[in-house]
Coordinates of C-alpha atoms and ligand atoms in Angstrom, one line a residue:
M1 CA 22.0 110.6 120.5
V2 CA 25.3 113.0 121.6
D3 CA 24.2 116.1 119.2
Y4 CA 27.6 116.7 118.3
V5 CA 31.0 114.2 118.5
V6 CA 34.5 115.5 117.6
Y7 CA 37.0 112.8 116.6
G8 CA 41.3 113.5 115.8
R9 CA 44.4 113.2 117.7
G10 CA 44.7 116.8 119.3
S11 CA 41.1 117.7 118.6
F12 CA 41.4 118.9 122.6
D13 CA 42.8 122.2 121.5
Q14 CA 39.7 122.9 120.0
L15 CA 37.5 122.7 123.2
G16 CA 37.5 126.7 123.5
E17 CA 36.7 127.2 119.5
I18 CA 33.4 124.1 120.4
I19 CA 32.4 125.8 123.3
E20 CA 32.3 129.5 122.3
P21 CA 28.6 129.2 121.1
H22 CA 27.3 128.3 124.6
R23 CA 28.4 130.7 127.0
K24 CA 25.9 132.4 128.3
K25 CA 26.0 136.4 128.4
H26 CA 25.1 137.0 132.3
G27 CA 28.5 135.7 134.0
E28 CA 27.3 131.9 134.3
P29 CA 30.7 130.3 133.9
M30 CA 31.6 126.6 132.3
I31 CA 32.8 124.0 134.5
F32 CA 35.5 121.9 133.6
L33 CA 35.3 118.4 135.6
I34 CA 38.5 117.1 135.3
D35 CA 39.8 113.3 136.9
H36 CA 41.7 113.9 139.3
F37 CA 44.6 111.9 138.1
F38 CA 45.5 114.7 136.1
E39 CA 45.8 117.5 138.3
G40 CA 49.6 118.7 138.5
K41 CA 49.7 117.5 134.9
Q42 CA 49.9 118.8 131.8
L43 CA 46.1 118.8 130.6
P44 CA 44.8 121.5 132.9
N45 CA 46.9 123.8 131.7
R46 CA 45.6 123.1 127.8
V47 CA 42.0 124.2 129.0
P48 CA 40.1 127.1 127.6
L49 CA 39.7 129.2 131.0
Q50 CA 37.8 132.6 130.6
D51 CA 36.5 135.0 133.1
N52 CA 35.1 133.1 136.2
D53 CA 35.2 129.4 134.9
K54 CA 36.5 127.2 136.9
I55 CA 38.1 123.7 137.2
I56 CA 37.2 120.8 139.6
F57 CA 39.2 117.9 139.8
A58 CA 37.1 115.2 140.7
D59 CA 37.8 112.5 143.3
V60 CA 36.9 109.2 141.5
T61 CA 38.4 107.5 144.0
H62 CA 35.1 105.5 144.3
E63 CA 32.7 105.1 141.6
P64 CA 30.3 108.4 141.6
K65 CA 27.7 108.2 144.4
T66 CA 24.4 109.7 143.9
K67 CA 25.7 112.0 147.2
Q68 CA 28.6 113.4 145.2
V69 CA 26.1 114.6 142.5
D70 CA 24.2 116.1 144.7
A71 CA 26.9 118.2 146.9
L72 CA 28.9 119.0 143.3
A73 CA 25.4 120.7 142.0
K74 CA 24.8 122.4 144.9
Q75 CA 27.9 124.0 145.3
L76 CA 27.6 124.9 142.0
K77 CA 24.5 126.8 143.0
D78 CA 25.4 128.3 145.9
E79 CA 28.5 129.8 144.1
F80 CA 27.1 130.8 140.6
G81 CA 23.3 130.1 140.7
M82 CA 23.6 129.2 137.5
I83 CA 26.3 127.6 135.1
S84 CA 26.6 127.8 131.3
G85 CA 28.0 124.1 130.7
I86 CA 30.0 121.6 132.3
I87 CA 32.7 119.6 130.7
G88 CA 33.7 116.2 131.9
I89 CA 37.1 114.8 131.3
G90 CA 38.5 111.6 132.4
G91 CA 37.5 107.8 132.8
G92 CA 33.6 106.8 132.6
S93 CA 33.3 107.8 136.2
T94 CA 34.5 111.6 135.4
M95 CA 32.0 111.5 132.2
D96 CA 28.9 109.9 134.2
L97 CA 29.6 112.8 137.2
A98 CA 29.5 115.6 134.7
K99 CA 26.5 114.0 132.9
A100 CA 25.1 113.8 136.7
V101 CA 25.9 117.2 137.4
S102 CA 24.5 118.5 134.3
L103 CA 21.4 117.0 135.0
M104 CA 20.6 118.0 138.5
M105 CA 21.7 121.7 137.9
T106 CA 17.9 121.7 136.2
N107 CA 16.2 119.2 138.0
P108 CA 14.4 119.5 141.5
G109 CA 15.1 117.0 144.4
S110 CA 18.4 114.1 144.5
S111 CA 19.6 112.3 141.7
A112 CA 18.2 109.6 143.6
D113 CA 15.0 110.4 142.9
Y114 CA 15.7 109.8 138.6
Q115 CA 17.5 106.6 139.4
G116 CA 15.7 104.3 136.7
W117 CA 14.2 104.9 133.2
D118 CA 12.8 108.0 132.0
L119 CA 12.3 109.9 135.4
V120 CA 14.3 113.1 134.7
K121 CA 12.2 115.6 133.5
F122 CA 14.2 118.7 132.0
P123 CA 17.0 119.3 129.8
G124 CA 20.1 119.3 131.8
V125 CA 23.0 122.2 131.4
Y126 CA 24.8 122.3 127.9
K127 CA 27.5 119.4 128.2
V128 CA 30.3 118.0 126.9
G129 CA 32.7 114.8 127.5
I130 CA 36.0 114.2 126.8
P131 CA 37.4 110.6 127.6
T132 CA 40.9 110.2 128.6
L133 CA 40.3 106.4 129.2
S134 CA 38.4 103.7 125.9
G135 CA 35.9 101.6 126.9
T136 CA 32.7 102.5 129.3
G137 CA 30.9 103.5 126.0
A138 CA 30.1 106.3 128.9
E139 CA 30.3 109.2 126.2
V140 CA 27.6 108.1 123.8
S141 CA 25.0 106.3 126.5
R142 CA 21.8 107.4 127.7
T143 CA 22.7 106.3 130.9
T144 CA 25.2 108.2 134.1
V145 CA 25.5 104.8 136.3
L146 CA 25.0 106.1 140.4
T147 CA 25.4 104.4 143.4
G148 CA 22.7 105.7 145.7
P149 CA 20.9 105.1 149.5
T150 CA 19.7 101.7 147.8
R151 CA 20.9 100.5 144.5
K152 CA 23.0 100.7 142.1
L153 CA 21.2 102.1 138.6
G154 CA 21.6 105.1 135.9
M155 CA 19.9 108.0 135.4
N156 CA 18.4 106.3 132.1
S157 CA 17.1 109.4 129.9
D158 CA 17.0 111.2 126.6
F159 CA 18.2 114.1 128.2
T160 CA 21.2 112.3 129.5
P161 CA 23.6 111.5 126.7
F162 CA 25.6 114.9 126.1
N163 CA 25.6 117.9 123.6
Q164 CA 28.9 117.2 122.3
I165 CA 31.7 114.5 122.6
V166 CA 35.4 115.4 121.8
L167 CA 37.5 112.2 120.9
D168 CA 41.1 112.5 121.2
P169 CA 43.0 109.4 121.6
Q170 CA 46.6 111.5 122.7
L171 CA 44.2 111.8 126.1
T172 CA 45.0 107.8 126.9
E173 CA 48.4 107.5 126.3
N174 CA 49.6 107.7 129.7
A175 CA 46.9 104.7 131.3
P176 CA 48.5 102.2 133.1
I177 CA 48.4 98.6 131.4
N178 CA 46.3 97.2 133.9
Q179 CA 43.3 99.9 133.7
R180 CA 43.9 99.9 129.8
F181 CA 43.1 96.4 129.5
Y182 CA 40.3 96.9 132.3
T183 CA 38.2 99.3 130.4
G184 CA 39.1 97.9 127.1
M185 CA 37.1 94.6 128.3
D186 CA 34.4 96.8 129.2
C187 CA 33.6 97.2 125.4
Y188 CA 35.1 93.5 124.3
I189 CA 32.4 92.4 126.7
H190 CA 29.6 95.1 125.7
C191 CA 30.1 93.5 122.0
I192 CA 29.7 89.9 123.2
E193 CA 26.3 90.8 125.2
S194 CA 25.2 92.9 122.9
L195 CA 25.9 90.3 120.2
T196 CA 24.6 87.6 122.1
G197 CA 21.3 88.8 123.2
T198 CA 17.8 88.5 122.2
Y199 CA 17.4 92.2 122.1
L200 CA 19.6 92.5 119.4
N201 CA 18.6 94.2 116.0
E202 CA 20.8 95.8 112.8
F203 CA 21.1 98.7 114.7
S204 CA 23.0 97.2 117.4
K205 CA 24.5 94.6 115.3
A206 CA 26.3 97.1 112.8
Y207 CA 28.1 99.0 115.8
G208 CA 29.1 95.7 117.8
E209 CA 30.5 94.0 114.9
K210 CA 32.7 96.9 114.4
A211 CA 34.0 97.2 117.8
L212 CA 34.2 93.8 118.1
E213 CA 36.2 93.3 114.4
L214 CA 38.3 96.4 116.6
C215 CA 38.6 94.8 120.0
Q216 CA 40.0 91.4 118.7
Y217 CA 42.5 93.3 116.3
I218 CA 43.7 95.2 119.2
F219 CA 43.9 92.5 121.9
L220 CA 44.6 89.4 120.2
E221 CA 47.1 90.6 116.7
K222 CA 48.9 93.7 117.8
D223 CA 52.2 93.0 119.5
R224 CA 52.9 96.1 121.0
W225 CA 50.4 99.0 122.1
D226 CA 51.0 102.2 120.2
E227 CA 48.9 104.7 118.7
E228 CA 46.9 102.6 116.4
C229 CA 46.1 100.8 119.1
D230 CA 44.7 104.1 121.3
D231 CA 43.2 105.6 117.9
K232 CA 40.8 101.8 117.1
L233 CA 39.8 101.7 120.9
M234 CA 38.4 105.0 120.8
M235 CA 36.3 103.9 118.1
A236 CA 35.5 100.7 119.7
S237 CA 34.2 102.1 122.7
Y238 CA 32.1 104.7 120.8
A239 CA 30.6 101.7 118.4
G240 CA 30.2 99.9 121.5
G241 CA 28.5 101.9 123.1
M242 CA 26.5 102.9 120.4
S243 CA 25.5 98.9 120.3
I244 CA 24.5 98.4 123.8
A245 CA 22.5 102.1 123.7
Y246 CA 19.9 100.2 121.4
S247 CA 20.1 96.7 123.0
Q248 CA 21.1 95.9 126.3
V249 CA 24.0 94.2 128.3
G250 CA 23.8 90.9 130.2
V251 CA 25.3 88.5 132.1
A252 CA 28.9 89.8 133.1
H253 CA 27.2 93.3 133.5
A254 CA 24.6 91.7 135.8
V255 CA 26.4 90.0 137.7
S256 CA 29.1 92.9 138.4
Y257 CA 26.4 94.8 139.5
G258 CA 26.3 93.0 142.6
L259 CA 30.0 92.9 143.1
S260 CA 30.2 96.7 142.9
Y261 CA 27.3 98.0 144.8
L262 CA 28.9 95.3 148.0
L263 CA 32.2 95.5 147.6
G264 CA 33.1 98.9 145.9
T265 CA 34.7 96.4 142.8
K266 CA 35.6 98.9 139.8
H267 CA 33.2 98.2 136.5
G268 CA 35.9 97.3 134.5
V269 CA 37.6 94.6 136.5
G270 CA 34.5 93.5 138.1
N271 CA 32.6 92.5 134.3
C272 CA 36.5 90.6 133.9
I273 CA 36.4 88.8 137.3
V274 CA 32.6 87.6 136.5
M275 CA 33.6 87.2 132.5
N276 CA 36.4 84.5 133.6
H277 CA 33.5 82.2 134.8
I278 CA 30.7 82.4 132.5
E279 CA 31.5 80.2 129.7
E280 CA 28.1 78.3 129.9
Y281 CA 26.3 82.0 129.0
Y282 CA 28.8 83.0 126.3
P283 CA 30.9 80.1 125.8
Q284 CA 33.0 81.4 122.2
G285 CA 33.4 84.8 124.1
V286 CA 34.4 83.8 127.2
K287 CA 37.1 81.5 125.4
E288 CA 38.3 84.6 123.2
F289 CA 38.2 86.9 126.5
K290 CA 40.6 84.2 128.1
R291 CA 43.2 84.7 125.1
M292 CA 43.2 88.5 125.5
V293 CA 44.0 88.2 129.5
E294 CA 46.6 85.4 128.3
K295 CA 48.3 87.6 125.2
N296 CA 48.4 90.8 127.1
K297 CA 49.6 89.0 130.7
I298 CA 46.6 90.3 132.8
D299 CA 46.1 89.2 136.2
I300 CA 42.3 89.1 137.1
P301 CA 41.8 89.1 140.9
Q302 CA 40.1 85.7 142.0
G303 CA 38.3 84.4 145.0
I304 CA 36.8 88.0 145.9
C305 CA 34.1 86.2 147.4
K306 CA 35.5 84.2 149.6
G307 CA 34.6 84.0 153.5
L308 CA 31.9 86.8 152.7
S309 CA 28.6 85.8 154.7
D310 CA 25.0 84.7 153.7
E311 CA 23.5 87.8 154.3
Q312 CA 25.9 89.3 152.0
F313 CA 25.8 87.0 149.3
E314 CA 21.9 87.6 149.5
T315 CA 22.6 91.1 148.9
M316 CA 24.4 90.5 146.0
I317 CA 22.2 87.9 144.4
N318 CA 19.2 91.2 145.0
V319 CA 20.7 93.5 142.9
S320 CA 21.8 91.4 140.7
M321 CA 18.5 90.0 140.4
G322 CA 16.7 93.9 140.4
M323 CA 18.4 94.1 136.7
K324 CA 15.5 92.4 134.9
P325 CA 16.2 94.0 131.2
L326 CA 19.8 92.5 131.4
W327 CA 19.0 88.7 132.0
E328 CA 15.9 89.0 130.0
N329 CA 18.4 90.3 127.1
A330 CA 20.6 87.4 128.2
L331 CA 18.6 84.7 128.6
G332 CA 15.2 85.6 126.9
K333 CA 11.7 86.2 128.9
D334 CA 11.9 82.8 130.5
W335 CA 15.3 84.2 131.7
E336 CA 14.0 83.4 136.1
K337 CA 13.3 79.6 135.2
I338 CA 17.1 79.7 133.8
M339 CA 19.3 81.9 136.3
T340 CA 17.8 81.1 140.1
R341 CA 19.1 82.0 143.1
D342 CA 20.9 79.2 143.7
K343 CA 22.6 79.2 140.5
L344 CA 23.7 82.9 141.1
R345 CA 24.7 81.8 144.5
K346 CA 27.1 79.6 143.3
L347 CA 28.5 81.7 140.9
Y348 CA 29.1 83.9 143.2
E349 CA 30.6 81.6 144.7
K350 CA 33.2 80.8 142.3
L351 CA 34.6 84.7 141.9
Ligands
LIG401 N1 27.4 106.0 131.8 C1 27.6 104.6 131.0 O1 26.8 103.7 129.9 C2 28.5 103.8 131.7 C3 29.1 102.8 131.1 C4 30.1 101.7 131.2 C5 30.6 102.1 132.9 N2 30.7 103.6 133.0 C6 31.1 103.6 134.4 O2 32.1 103.9 134.2 C7 33.0 104.1 135.0 C8 33.9 103.0 134.9 O3 34.8 104.1 133.5 P1 36.7 103.9 133.9 O4 36.9 102.5 133.3 O5 36.9 104.6 132.2 O6 37.6 104.3 134.9 P2 37.2 105.2 136.1 O7 36.9 106.4 135.3 O8 37.5 105.1 137.4 O9 39.0 105.5 136.0 C9 39.9 104.6 136.7 C10 41.0 105.6 136.9 O10 42.1 105.3 136.0 C11 42.0 107.3 136.1 N3 42.3 107.6 134.8 C12 41.4 108.0 134.1 N4 42.1 108.5 132.4 C13 43.1 108.1 133.0 C14 44.9 108.2 132.5 N5 44.8 108.7 130.9 N6 45.6 108.2 133.0 C15 45.5 107.1 133.8 N7 45.2 107.0 134.4 C16 43.3 107.5 134.4 C17 41.3 107.5 137.1 O11 41.8 108.4 137.7 C18 41.1 106.7 137.9 O12 41.6 106.1 139.1 C19 32.4 103.6 136.4 O13 31.8 104.5 137.6 C20 31.1 102.7 135.6 O14 29.8 102.6 136.2 C21 29.4 103.8 132.8
LIG402 FE1 30.2 98.4 130.9

């Protein structure tokens, strides 16, 4: 789990004080990895830079790749030898990059070598996560999702969670409506997949129910977006992340990973595209999801698999079928009898 949590509007301004005890004596800097959306905006001016600290803007046009992580870690080793810590400020992509770079400062080889479960050998450097979008739960999870040479899979390990997170809902207030909805739905979908899954336990359930209640309030009861929504969605993301950290996600994520691997579809919107078509597995959740889409007047893309070749469908099916724990959580031990390759192909064709 994350070691330290700070929550509150304006808490970003405590960052200097929070990281101070973690500064190493020998000129090893703190690196602030900031989502490129904030380049030229006010936020970078509020970063507590000292000495040779450095701001790097993270290009998150595409979701993080192992190559990008390796290049960033190499750049920092070449320039500084070692660093005191890394602070990831941004959406799920930037936070995942920061987690992965922290680990690659101390673990040999390529980040692709650690895609899987419990392969990371050494703790990374001190790492802090500061979300500017709410929903992914990347701020609390024990994974960092990366696209590598052969697969899209996280570095899941006990060393992956942040040492510190700063949850300041003010940072999310400029998010575009569509992006905010898609990332918010990632959280809603985490709740549905966790709460209906076979891996469910009281720990996951306690967090999942709270996150679900917050999402329902924000996306169905509220008539306009305000500060309360940003405040509540940030806590929903945290609780939803805690829920899946101790259980697993399910069908929407397993199918969406295939889309993302082949077509580069972003995580939030990809999950929404799939969620629109999986009533069979989550009857109530999908019905409610559709009400949220309608009420918030969001367009979910359709027909994104039109015209794909057999080979491309095969690629997506292979990636998706590889997510065994997700399918097992969703459908039980006999999942392979329920979700056949044929059935999955038909589902992809509908998207
Ligand atoms: N580690 C985990 O447990 C976990 C869980 C779910 C998803 N993820 C990962 O998270 C990523 C998705 O994250 P996301 O949905 O937060 O989106 P994102 O981080 O990919 O960002 C989406 C877009 O929003 C912009 N943005 C970020 N903050 C903004 C703000 N405040 N205002 C305006 N624009 C802003 C970004 O620049 C980017 O263009 C994927 O890479 C996914 O694999 C990780
Ligand atoms: Fe997710």
